């Protein structure tokens, strides 16, 4: 997608052997593009959320492992690099998925061949992500067009939570890709952007992306969604995912579950857009089994470096929650739309479901 009219991706291999990223902790004020030169750079970038969003974390991890193997390609360094990167953030399964793709590709090779092979796999994963997100956009745009047709041609309102746009992937995004494509196809739409406390991915990143693409949007506080739905102001919710179990439970940014509850109470369709790299086929019960990241309480107690919470009060900072499949109207994947549940996912990905 674009920044100031210039096509950009969220991560790219640079000619000097380093890896370019957009520092997402600086958006929306500044567009800074630091270079990752080592595995440790990549691990830190994921931890401090210079890069974030499930698919982008995965691709960054793959590039990070390739950077590490350039320094030391021994079996020991491979194992240590995998452990360091896997330990950065626990919830998005795309990280483990991408690291396993690199590990499986390089482990059988002689150490001297590993770094180049890992870089090739990381670049392939980045391209695969773009292809998957473009397909999600095409399938999701048909869903949005159908909602618009039912609305009789008036402007429709779509609510999204956190940032599942191109900044969370390599390009296009998951939840936002259908929105970009539907708009290109002439659907008249407006997006309600949840600000997404405490890190404000909605206000800072989703609103930035939508603004750059000229998509009409309004930022609302996280608790406004239920009110908007009660007043007929939301035609459709689309969110992304960090991990989906084989039964269709979805971990996504904290607050997603409450939006799904409000949507169910108000008869608003609630869709989850994600590539198959986000499905964890080993897990069934999302609430019981998906690890939920807990981040620093300081993200809750402080705003722009200033404490806003009462002095001495403790804070808890759960970064994700789980929305049970029963609250989800359907999935938008690279292979098309399906119902949220074991049958729906298995019908689109029979080979993975059977493995
Ligand atoms: O903590 P973040 O910003 O990495 O959380 C991101 C989300 O929750 C996204 O909705 C999810 O990763 C999907 S991104 C296409």
mmCIF file of C-alpha atoms and ligand atoms in Angstrom:
data_model
loop_
_atom_site.group_PDB
_atom_site.id
_atom_site.type_symbol
_atom_site.label_atom_id
_atom_site.label_comp_id
_atom_site.label_asym_id
_atom_site.label_seq_id
_atom_site.Cartn_x
_atom_site.Cartn_y
_atom_site.Cartn_z
ATOM 1 C CA UNK A 1 0.000 0.000 0.000
ATOM 2 C CA UNK A 2 1.105 3.607 0.094
ATOM 3 C CA UNK A 3 2.634 6.239 2.334
ATOM 4 C CA UNK A 4 2.465 9.727 0.865
ATOM 5 C CA UNK A 5 1.577 8.119 -2.465
ATOM 6 C CA UNK A 6 4.702 5.925 -2.511
ATOM 7 C CA UNK A 7 4.201 2.133 -2.596
ATOM 8 C CA UNK A 8 5.633 0.551 0.568
ATOM 9 C CA UNK A 9 5.758 -2.806 2.245
ATOM 10 C CA UNK A 10 6.014 -3.353 5.991
ATOM 11 C CA UNK A 11 9.283 -5.328 5.642
ATOM 12 C CA UNK A 12 11.776 -5.859 2.831
ATOM 13 C CA UNK A 13 15.243 -7.284 2.139
ATOM 14 C CA UNK A 14 17.750 -4.525 1.458
ATOM 15 C CA UNK A 15 20.562 -4.703 -1.082
ATOM 16 C CA UNK A 16 23.202 -4.414 1.670
ATOM 17 C CA UNK A 17 22.021 -7.661 3.307
ATOM 18 C CA UNK A 18 20.070 -6.008 6.123
ATOM 19 C CA UNK A 19 16.282 -5.987 6.445
ATOM 20 C CA UNK A 20 14.209 -2.811 6.237
ATOM 21 C CA UNK A 21 11.187 -2.224 8.468
ATOM 22 C CA UNK A 22 8.872 0.661 9.226
ATOM 23 C CA UNK A 23 9.275 1.553 12.913
ATOM 24 C CA UNK A 24 5.638 1.303 14.008
ATOM 25 C CA UNK A 25 6.352 2.836 17.400
ATOM 26 C CA UNK A 26 7.037 6.117 15.561
ATOM 27 C CA UNK A 27 3.816 6.180 13.513
ATOM 28 C CA UNK A 28 1.784 8.243 12.902
ATOM 29 C CA UNK A 29 4.163 11.121 13.652
ATOM 30 C CA UNK A 30 7.176 9.936 11.686
ATOM 31 C CA UNK A 31 7.919 7.399 8.979
ATOM 32 C CA UNK A 32 11.255 5.909 10.015
ATOM 33 C CA UNK A 33 12.718 2.867 8.288
ATOM 34 C CA UNK A 34 15.512 1.378 10.413
ATOM 35 C CA UNK A 35 17.553 -1.602 9.205
ATOM 36 C CA UNK A 36 17.707 -4.904 11.089
ATOM 37 C CA UNK A 37 21.283 -6.176 10.885
ATOM 38 C CA UNK A 38 21.221 -9.126 13.299
ATOM 39 C CA UNK A 39 18.977 -11.739 14.872
ATOM 40 C CA UNK A 40 19.011 -9.699 18.069
ATOM 41 C CA UNK A 41 17.823 -6.608 16.140
ATOM 42 C CA UNK A 42 14.891 -8.632 14.809
ATOM 43 C CA UNK A 43 14.031 -10.083 18.223
ATOM 44 C CA UNK A 44 14.105 -6.635 19.823
ATOM 45 C CA UNK A 45 11.992 -5.140 17.018
ATOM 46 C CA UNK A 46 9.311 -7.766 17.695
ATOM 47 C CA UNK A 47 9.488 -7.361 21.486
ATOM 48 C CA UNK A 48 9.209 -3.571 21.530
ATOM 49 C CA UNK A 49 6.625 -3.700 18.714
ATOM 50 C CA UNK A 50 8.522 -1.750 16.077
ATOM 51 C CA UNK A 51 6.967 -4.528 14.025
ATOM 52 C CA UNK A 52 3.747 -6.171 15.196
ATOM 53 C CA UNK A 53 0.706 -7.953 13.821
ATOM 54 C CA UNK A 54 0.684 -11.743 13.516
ATOM 55 C CA UNK A 55 1.786 -12.230 9.889
ATOM 56 C CA UNK A 56 4.451 -9.514 10.103
ATOM 57 C CA UNK A 57 5.875 -10.977 13.315
ATOM 58 C CA UNK A 58 6.228 -14.309 11.510
ATOM 59 C CA UNK A 59 8.016 -12.864 8.490
ATOM 60 C CA UNK A 60 10.281 -10.735 10.718
ATOM 61 C CA UNK A 61 11.211 -13.826 12.719
ATOM 62 C CA UNK A 62 12.128 -15.654 9.504
ATOM 63 C CA UNK A 63 14.344 -12.784 8.353
ATOM 64 C CA UNK A 64 15.838 -12.584 11.847
ATOM 65 C CA UNK A 65 16.828 -16.246 11.778
ATOM 66 C CA UNK A 66 18.429 -15.718 8.364
ATOM 67 C CA UNK A 67 20.422 -12.776 9.763
ATOM 68 C CA UNK A 68 21.563 -14.922 12.687
ATOM 69 C CA UNK A 69 22.699 -17.776 10.459
ATOM 70 C CA UNK A 70 24.890 -15.325 8.573
ATOM 71 C CA UNK A 71 26.910 -14.875 11.770
ATOM 72 C CA UNK A 72 26.904 -18.490 12.943
ATOM 73 C CA UNK A 73 25.207 -21.327 11.082
ATOM 74 C CA UNK A 74 26.042 -24.161 13.482
ATOM 75 C CA UNK A 75 23.338 -26.466 14.881
ATOM 76 C CA UNK A 76 23.785 -24.821 18.286
ATOM 77 C CA UNK A 77 23.324 -21.309 16.898
ATOM 78 C CA UNK A 78 20.256 -22.425 14.951
ATOM 79 C CA UNK A 79 18.653 -23.841 18.114
ATOM 80 C CA UNK A 80 19.568 -20.778 20.191
ATOM 81 C CA UNK A 81 18.299 -18.373 17.508
ATOM 82 C CA UNK A 82 15.000 -20.222 17.255
ATOM 83 C CA UNK A 83 14.568 -20.098 21.042
ATOM 84 C CA UNK A 84 15.389 -16.375 21.217
ATOM 85 C CA UNK A 85 12.923 -15.448 18.465
ATOM 86 C CA UNK A 86 10.171 -17.791 19.685
ATOM 87 C CA UNK A 87 10.397 -16.238 23.138
ATOM 88 C CA UNK A 88 9.660 -12.710 21.934
ATOM 89 C CA UNK A 89 5.854 -12.808 21.833
ATOM 90 C CA UNK A 90 3.730 -15.849 22.698
ATOM 91 C CA UNK A 91 0.257 -15.414 21.214
ATOM 92 C CA UNK A 92 0.542 -15.100 17.421
ATOM 93 C CA UNK A 93 1.186 -18.591 16.066
ATOM 94 C CA UNK A 94 2.483 -17.178 12.774
ATOM 95 C CA UNK A 95 5.864 -16.704 14.481
ATOM 96 C CA UNK A 96 6.280 -20.390 15.346
ATOM 97 C CA UNK A 97 4.885 -21.323 11.925
ATOM 98 C CA UNK A 98 7.367 -19.158 10.009
ATOM 99 C CA UNK A 99 10.346 -20.166 12.172
ATOM 100 C CA UNK A 100 9.506 -23.822 11.638
ATOM 101 C CA UNK A 101 9.419 -23.247 7.873
ATOM 102 C CA UNK A 102 12.941 -21.824 8.025
ATOM 103 C CA UNK A 103 14.209 -24.495 10.428
ATOM 104 C CA UNK A 104 12.861 -27.346 8.327
ATOM 105 C CA UNK A 105 14.413 -25.817 5.208
ATOM 106 C CA UNK A 106 17.904 -25.237 6.592
ATOM 107 C CA UNK A 107 18.453 -27.977 9.194
ATOM 108 C CA UNK A 108 19.305 -30.686 6.630
ATOM 109 C CA UNK A 109 21.832 -28.393 4.872
ATOM 110 C CA UNK A 110 25.528 -27.992 5.538
ATOM 111 C CA UNK A 111 26.187 -24.941 7.751
ATOM 112 C CA UNK A 112 27.807 -23.074 4.858
ATOM 113 C CA UNK A 113 24.600 -23.228 2.850
ATOM 114 C CA UNK A 114 22.160 -22.282 5.587
ATOM 115 C CA UNK A 115 22.214 -18.477 5.625
ATOM 116 C CA UNK A 116 21.457 -18.075 1.908
ATOM 117 C CA UNK A 117 18.755 -20.740 2.065
ATOM 118 C CA UNK A 118 17.139 -19.088 5.099
ATOM 119 C CA UNK A 119 17.082 -15.722 3.362
ATOM 120 C CA UNK A 120 15.421 -17.336 0.343
ATOM 121 C CA UNK A 121 12.756 -18.917 2.574
ATOM 122 C CA UNK A 122 12.123 -15.631 4.420
ATOM 123 C CA UNK A 123 11.664 -13.831 1.096
ATOM 124 C CA UNK A 124 9.314 -16.576 -0.111
ATOM 125 C CA UNK A 125 7.280 -16.303 3.106
ATOM 126 C CA UNK A 126 6.960 -12.556 2.555
ATOM 127 C CA UNK A 127 5.682 -13.107 -0.990
ATOM 128 C CA UNK A 128 3.288 -15.836 0.188
ATOM 129 C CA UNK A 129 1.888 -13.445 2.762
ATOM 130 C CA UNK A 130 1.237 -10.794 0.113
ATOM 131 C CA UNK A 131 -0.492 -13.361 -2.097
ATOM 132 C CA UNK A 132 -2.617 -14.648 0.804
ATOM 133 C CA UNK A 133 -3.637 -11.162 1.917
ATOM 134 C CA UNK A 134 -4.551 -10.147 -1.635
ATOM 135 C CA UNK A 135 -6.776 -13.237 -1.891
ATOM 136 C CA UNK A 136 -8.344 -12.447 1.519
ATOM 137 C CA UNK A 137 -9.083 -8.991 0.133
ATOM 138 C CA UNK A 138 -10.783 -10.386 -2.955
ATOM 139 C CA UNK A 139 -12.948 -12.855 -1.026
ATOM 140 C CA UNK A 140 -13.782 -10.331 1.683
ATOM 141 C CA UNK A 141 -14.667 -7.638 -0.832
ATOM 142 C CA UNK A 142 -17.456 -9.889 -2.154
ATOM 143 C CA UNK A 143 -18.800 -10.183 1.387
ATOM 144 C CA UNK A 144 -18.737 -6.402 1.812
ATOM 145 C CA UNK A 145 -20.430 -5.910 -1.565
ATOM 146 C CA UNK A 146 -23.224 -8.249 -0.465
ATOM 147 C CA UNK A 147 -23.699 -6.284 2.776
ATOM 148 C CA UNK A 148 -23.785 -3.049 0.752
ATOM 149 C CA UNK A 149 -26.334 -4.512 -1.646
ATOM 150 C CA UNK A 150 -28.579 -5.477 1.281
ATOM 151 C CA UNK A 151 -28.210 -1.923 2.595
ATOM 152 C CA UNK A 152 -29.756 -0.697 -0.637
ATOM 153 C CA UNK A 153 -26.803 1.373 -1.794
ATOM 154 C CA UNK A 154 -26.479 3.673 1.234
ATOM 155 C CA UNK A 155 -23.023 4.102 2.769
ATOM 156 C CA UNK A 156 -22.230 1.110 4.995
ATOM 157 C CA UNK A 157 -20.315 1.208 8.276
ATOM 158 C CA UNK A 158 -17.663 -1.374 9.129
ATOM 159 C CA UNK A 159 -16.129 -1.601 12.604
ATOM 160 C CA UNK A 160 -12.594 -2.912 13.107
ATOM 161 C CA UNK A 161 -10.424 -3.405 16.180
ATOM 162 C CA UNK A 162 -6.664 -2.972 16.537
ATOM 163 C CA UNK A 163 -4.645 -2.916 13.313
ATOM 164 C CA UNK A 164 -5.026 -5.818 10.911
ATOM 165 C CA UNK A 165 -4.018 -3.774 7.915
ATOM 166 C CA UNK A 166 -0.960 -3.799 5.700
ATOM 167 C CA UNK A 167 1.236 -2.640 8.589
ATOM 168 C CA UNK A 168 0.383 -5.885 10.391
ATOM 169 C CA UNK A 169 1.306 -8.033 7.393
ATOM 170 C CA UNK A 170 3.737 -7.509 4.508
ATOM 171 C CA UNK A 171 1.167 -5.760 2.310
ATOM 172 C CA UNK A 172 -2.642 -5.398 1.990
ATOM 173 C CA UNK A 173 -3.504 -6.634 5.494
ATOM 174 C CA UNK A 174 -6.180 -9.099 6.558
ATOM 175 C CA UNK A 175 -9.212 -7.262 7.989
ATOM 176 C CA UNK A 176 -8.437 -4.132 5.970
ATOM 177 C CA UNK A 177 -7.648 -5.810 2.622
ATOM 178 C CA UNK A 178 -11.363 -6.457 1.877
ATOM 179 C CA UNK A 179 -12.095 -2.838 2.789
ATOM 180 C CA UNK A 180 -9.430 -1.501 0.406
ATOM 181 C CA UNK A 181 -10.653 -3.730 -2.409
ATOM 182 C CA UNK A 182 -14.362 -3.097 -1.871
ATOM 183 C CA UNK A 183 -13.698 0.611 -2.009
ATOM 184 C CA UNK A 184 -11.671 0.252 -5.200
ATOM 185 C CA UNK A 185 -14.714 -1.534 -6.603
ATOM 186 C CA UNK A 186 -16.913 1.433 -5.777
ATOM 187 C CA UNK A 187 -18.604 0.344 -2.543
ATOM 188 C CA UNK A 188 -19.520 3.397 -0.465
ATOM 189 C CA UNK A 189 -18.194 2.630 3.009
ATOM 190 C CA UNK A 190 -16.994 4.182 6.242
ATOM 191 C CA UNK A 191 -14.861 2.526 8.915
ATOM 192 C CA UNK A 192 -15.258 2.841 12.690
ATOM 193 C CA UNK A 193 -11.726 2.503 14.065
ATOM 194 C CA UNK A 194 -11.465 1.309 17.695
ATOM 195 C CA UNK A 195 -8.585 3.258 19.224
ATOM 196 C CA UNK A 196 -7.313 0.007 20.862
ATOM 197 C CA UNK A 197 -5.888 0.847 24.244
ATOM 198 C CA UNK A 198 -3.310 0.619 25.611
ATOM 199 C CA UNK A 199 -1.024 0.827 22.562
ATOM 200 C CA UNK A 200 -3.504 2.578 20.287
ATOM 201 C CA UNK A 201 -2.915 0.469 17.177
ATOM 202 C CA UNK A 202 -6.309 1.603 15.884
ATOM 203 C CA UNK A 203 -5.865 5.330 16.406
ATOM 204 C CA UNK A 204 -2.194 5.380 15.392
ATOM 205 C CA UNK A 205 -1.908 2.686 12.700
ATOM 206 C CA UNK A 206 -5.312 1.749 11.271
ATOM 207 C CA UNK A 207 -6.395 5.376 11.025
ATOM 208 C CA UNK A 208 -3.013 6.241 9.466
ATOM 209 C CA UNK A 209 -3.352 3.512 6.838
ATOM 210 C CA UNK A 210 -6.942 4.353 6.002
ATOM 211 C CA UNK A 211 -6.077 8.034 5.772
ATOM 212 C CA UNK A 212 -3.205 7.333 3.405
ATOM 213 C CA UNK A 213 -5.575 5.348 1.161
ATOM 214 C CA UNK A 214 -8.340 7.921 1.362
ATOM 215 C CA UNK A 215 -10.829 5.605 3.110
ATOM 216 C CA UNK A 216 -13.459 7.508 5.160
ATOM 217 C CA UNK A 217 -13.081 6.596 8.824
ATOM 218 C CA UNK A 218 -13.718 7.775 12.383
ATOM 219 C CA UNK A 219 -11.752 6.841 15.504
ATOM 220 C CA UNK A 220 -13.872 5.831 18.499
ATOM 221 C CA UNK A 221 -12.911 4.849 22.024
ATOM 222 C CA UNK A 222 -12.816 1.127 22.593
ATOM 223 C CA UNK A 223 -16.061 1.054 24.541
ATOM 224 C CA UNK A 224 -18.140 2.832 21.883
ATOM 225 C CA UNK A 225 -18.796 -0.219 19.705
ATOM 226 C CA UNK A 226 -21.765 -1.536 21.675
ATOM 227 C CA UNK A 227 -23.443 1.860 21.616
ATOM 228 C CA UNK A 228 -22.912 2.202 17.859
ATOM 229 C CA UNK A 229 -24.344 -1.257 17.234
ATOM 230 C CA UNK A 230 -27.428 -0.574 19.372
ATOM 231 C CA UNK A 231 -28.124 2.461 17.203
ATOM 232 C CA UNK A 232 -27.790 0.694 13.844
ATOM 233 C CA UNK A 233 -24.478 2.376 13.099
ATOM 234 C CA UNK A 234 -22.528 -0.801 12.328
ATOM 235 C CA UNK A 235 -23.376 -3.044 9.362
ATOM 236 C CA UNK A 236 -20.432 -5.389 9.716
ATOM 237 C CA UNK A 237 -17.430 -6.048 11.978
ATOM 238 C CA UNK A 238 -14.173 -7.361 10.526
ATOM 239 C CA UNK A 239 -11.165 -8.098 12.726
ATOM 240 C CA UNK A 240 -7.900 -9.987 12.340
ATOM 241 C CA UNK A 241 -6.527 -12.876 14.391
ATOM 242 C CA UNK A 242 -3.351 -13.927 16.147
ATOM 243 C CA UNK A 243 -4.252 -17.569 16.537
ATOM 244 C CA UNK A 244 -7.260 -19.633 15.466
ATOM 245 C CA UNK A 245 -7.869 -23.113 16.859
ATOM 246 C CA UNK A 246 -9.100 -25.959 14.679
ATOM 247 C CA UNK A 247 -12.550 -25.506 16.253
ATOM 248 C CA UNK A 248 -12.596 -21.846 15.223
ATOM 249 C CA UNK A 249 -11.866 -20.013 18.488
ATOM 250 C CA UNK A 250 -9.948 -16.794 17.803
ATOM 251 C CA UNK A 251 -7.286 -14.978 19.812
ATOM 252 C CA UNK A 252 -7.028 -11.339 18.796
ATOM 253 C CA UNK A 253 -6.282 -7.988 20.414
ATOM 254 C CA UNK A 254 -7.783 -7.504 23.882
ATOM 255 C CA UNK A 255 -11.351 -6.243 23.540
ATOM 256 C CA UNK A 256 -12.213 -8.273 20.453
ATOM 257 C CA UNK A 257 -14.358 -10.643 22.541
ATOM 258 C CA UNK A 258 -16.462 -7.764 23.898
ATOM 259 C CA UNK A 259 -17.065 -6.520 20.338
ATOM 260 C CA UNK A 260 -18.180 -9.988 19.305
ATOM 261 C CA UNK A 261 -20.592 -10.162 22.263
ATOM 262 C CA UNK A 262 -22.078 -6.793 21.353
ATOM 263 C CA UNK A 263 -22.333 -7.839 17.696
ATOM 264 C CA UNK A 264 -24.160 -11.041 18.632
ATOM 265 C CA UNK A 265 -26.565 -9.127 20.883
ATOM 266 C CA UNK A 266 -27.359 -6.703 18.069
ATOM 267 C CA UNK A 267 -27.452 -9.105 15.098
ATOM 268 C CA UNK A 268 -24.386 -7.525 13.478
ATOM 269 C CA UNK A 269 -22.272 -9.942 11.376
ATOM 270 C CA UNK A 270 -18.827 -10.463 12.952
ATOM 271 C CA UNK A 271 -16.133 -11.783 10.614
ATOM 272 C CA UNK A 272 -12.503 -12.731 11.207
ATOM 273 C CA UNK A 273 -10.009 -12.334 8.356
ATOM 274 C CA UNK A 274 -6.790 -14.348 8.560
ATOM 275 C CA UNK A 275 -4.392 -16.398 6.458
ATOM 276 C CA UNK A 276 -4.029 -20.120 7.150
ATOM 277 C CA UNK A 277 -0.647 -19.422 8.799
ATOM 278 C CA UNK A 278 -2.717 -18.135 11.750
ATOM 279 C CA UNK A 279 -4.526 -21.451 12.277
ATOM 280 C CA UNK A 280 -3.047 -23.636 15.007
ATOM 281 C CA UNK A 281 -4.367 -27.057 14.072
ATOM 282 C CA UNK A 282 -2.944 -28.588 17.297
ATOM 283 C CA UNK A 283 -5.320 -26.593 19.512
ATOM 284 C CA UNK A 284 -9.061 -27.028 20.044
ATOM 285 C CA UNK A 285 -10.288 -24.908 22.987
ATOM 286 C CA UNK A 286 -8.961 -21.372 22.542
ATOM 287 C CA UNK A 287 -9.839 -20.084 26.018
ATOM 288 C CA UNK A 288 -8.100 -22.996 27.692
ATOM 289 C CA UNK A 289 -5.173 -23.452 25.357
ATOM 290 C CA UNK A 290 -4.053 -20.233 23.636
ATOM 291 C CA UNK A 291 -1.243 -18.474 25.549
ATOM 292 C CA UNK A 292 -2.172 -14.864 26.234
ATOM 293 C CA UNK A 293 0.659 -12.339 26.308
ATOM 294 C CA UNK A 294 0.863 -10.092 29.371
ATOM 295 C CA UNK A 295 2.808 -6.917 28.705
ATOM 296 C CA UNK A 296 4.251 -4.288 31.006
ATOM 297 C CA UNK A 297 1.709 -2.609 33.349
ATOM 298 C CA UNK A 298 3.404 0.642 32.383
ATOM 299 C CA UNK A 299 1.568 0.539 29.030
ATOM 300 C CA UNK A 300 -1.655 0.882 31.065
ATOM 301 C CA UNK A 301 -0.553 3.316 33.758
ATOM 302 C CA UNK A 302 1.330 5.750 31.515
ATOM 303 C CA UNK A 303 0.430 7.820 28.469
ATOM 304 C CA UNK A 304 3.265 9.377 26.435
ATOM 305 C CA UNK A 305 5.667 8.835 29.313
ATOM 306 C CA UNK A 306 3.369 10.448 31.902
ATOM 307 C CA UNK A 307 1.660 8.437 34.631
ATOM 308 C CA UNK A 308 -2.116 8.856 34.360
ATOM 309 C CA UNK A 309 -3.101 6.118 36.841
ATOM 310 C CA UNK A 310 -3.411 6.751 40.551
ATOM 311 C CA UNK A 311 -0.023 6.539 42.245
ATOM 312 C CA UNK A 312 0.620 3.172 43.834
ATOM 313 C CA UNK A 313 -2.201 1.318 42.013
ATOM 314 C CA UNK A 314 -1.234 -1.901 40.272
ATOM 315 C CA UNK A 315 -2.254 -2.530 36.656
ATOM 316 C CA UNK A 316 -2.607 -5.693 34.566
ATOM 317 C CA UNK A 317 -1.999 -5.672 30.837
ATOM 318 C CA UNK A 318 -3.497 -8.638 28.986
ATOM 319 C CA UNK A 319 -2.684 -8.085 25.311
ATOM 320 C CA UNK A 320 -5.162 -10.524 23.738
ATOM 321 C CA UNK A 321 -8.433 -12.297 24.441
ATOM 322 C CA UNK A 322 -10.251 -15.244 22.915
ATOM 323 C CA UNK A 323 -13.526 -15.025 21.037
ATOM 324 C CA UNK A 324 -15.305 -18.387 20.944
ATOM 325 C CA UNK A 325 -16.282 -19.684 17.496
ATOM 326 C CA UNK A 326 -19.995 -19.482 18.372
ATOM 327 C CA UNK A 327 -19.777 -15.673 18.323
ATOM 328 C CA UNK A 328 -18.109 -15.518 14.895
ATOM 329 C CA UNK A 329 -20.216 -15.290 11.741
ATOM 330 C CA UNK A 330 -17.450 -16.566 9.486
ATOM 331 C CA UNK A 331 -13.810 -16.571 8.448
ATOM 332 C CA UNK A 332 -12.292 -14.821 5.464
ATOM 333 C CA UNK A 333 -9.197 -16.766 4.372
ATOM 334 C CA UNK A 334 -6.996 -16.928 1.300
ATOM 335 C CA UNK A 335 -9.049 -19.897 0.099
ATOM 336 C CA UNK A 336 -12.393 -18.190 0.562
ATOM 337 C CA UNK A 337 -15.108 -17.762 3.167
ATOM 338 C CA UNK A 338 -16.193 -20.409 5.621
ATOM 339 C CA UNK A 339 -18.227 -20.870 8.756
ATOM 340 C CA UNK A 340 -16.444 -20.502 12.074
ATOM 341 C CA UNK A 341 -16.021 -24.038 13.314
ATOM 342 C CA UNK A 342 -14.172 -27.256 12.725
ATOM 343 C CA UNK A 343 -16.204 -28.134 9.640
ATOM 344 C CA UNK A 344 -15.749 -24.767 7.970
ATOM 345 C CA UNK A 345 -11.979 -24.635 8.391
ATOM 346 C CA UNK A 346 -11.556 -28.289 7.418
ATOM 347 C CA UNK A 347 -13.602 -27.753 4.246
ATOM 348 C CA UNK A 348 -11.124 -25.067 3.098
ATOM 349 C CA UNK A 349 -7.930 -26.696 4.381
ATOM 350 C CA UNK A 350 -8.594 -30.455 4.307
ATOM 351 C CA UNK A 351 -4.914 -31.399 4.057
ATOM 352 C CA UNK A 352 -3.975 -29.420 7.191
ATOM 353 C CA UNK A 353 -7.045 -30.542 9.137
ATOM 354 C CA UNK A 354 -6.224 -34.193 8.421
ATOM 355 C CA UNK A 355 -2.493 -33.941 9.256
HETATM 356 O O1 LIG B 1 -0.202 -6.551 19.671
HETATM 357 P P1 LIG B 1 -0.319 -6.476 18.176
HETATM 358 O O2 LIG B 1 -0.376 -5.098 17.632
HETATM 359 O O3 LIG B 1 0.737 -7.339 17.497
HETATM 360 O O4 LIG B 1 -1.725 -7.159 17.883
HETATM 361 C C1 LIG B 1 -2.172 -7.256 16.560
HETATM 362 C C2 LIG B 1 -3.527 -7.835 16.424
HETATM 363 O O5 LIG B 1 -4.172 -8.190 17.377
HETATM 364 C C3 LIG B 1 -4.025 -8.048 15.032
HETATM 365 O O6 LIG B 1 -5.421 -7.933 14.987
HETATM 366 C C4 LIG B 1 -3.631 -9.444 14.552
HETATM 367 O O7 LIG B 1 -2.266 -9.678 14.766
HETATM 368 C C5 LIG B 1 -3.951 -9.653 13.128
HETATM 369 S S1 LIG B 1 -2.855 -8.787 12.080
HETATM 370 C C6 LIG B 1 -3.248 -9.096 10.473
#
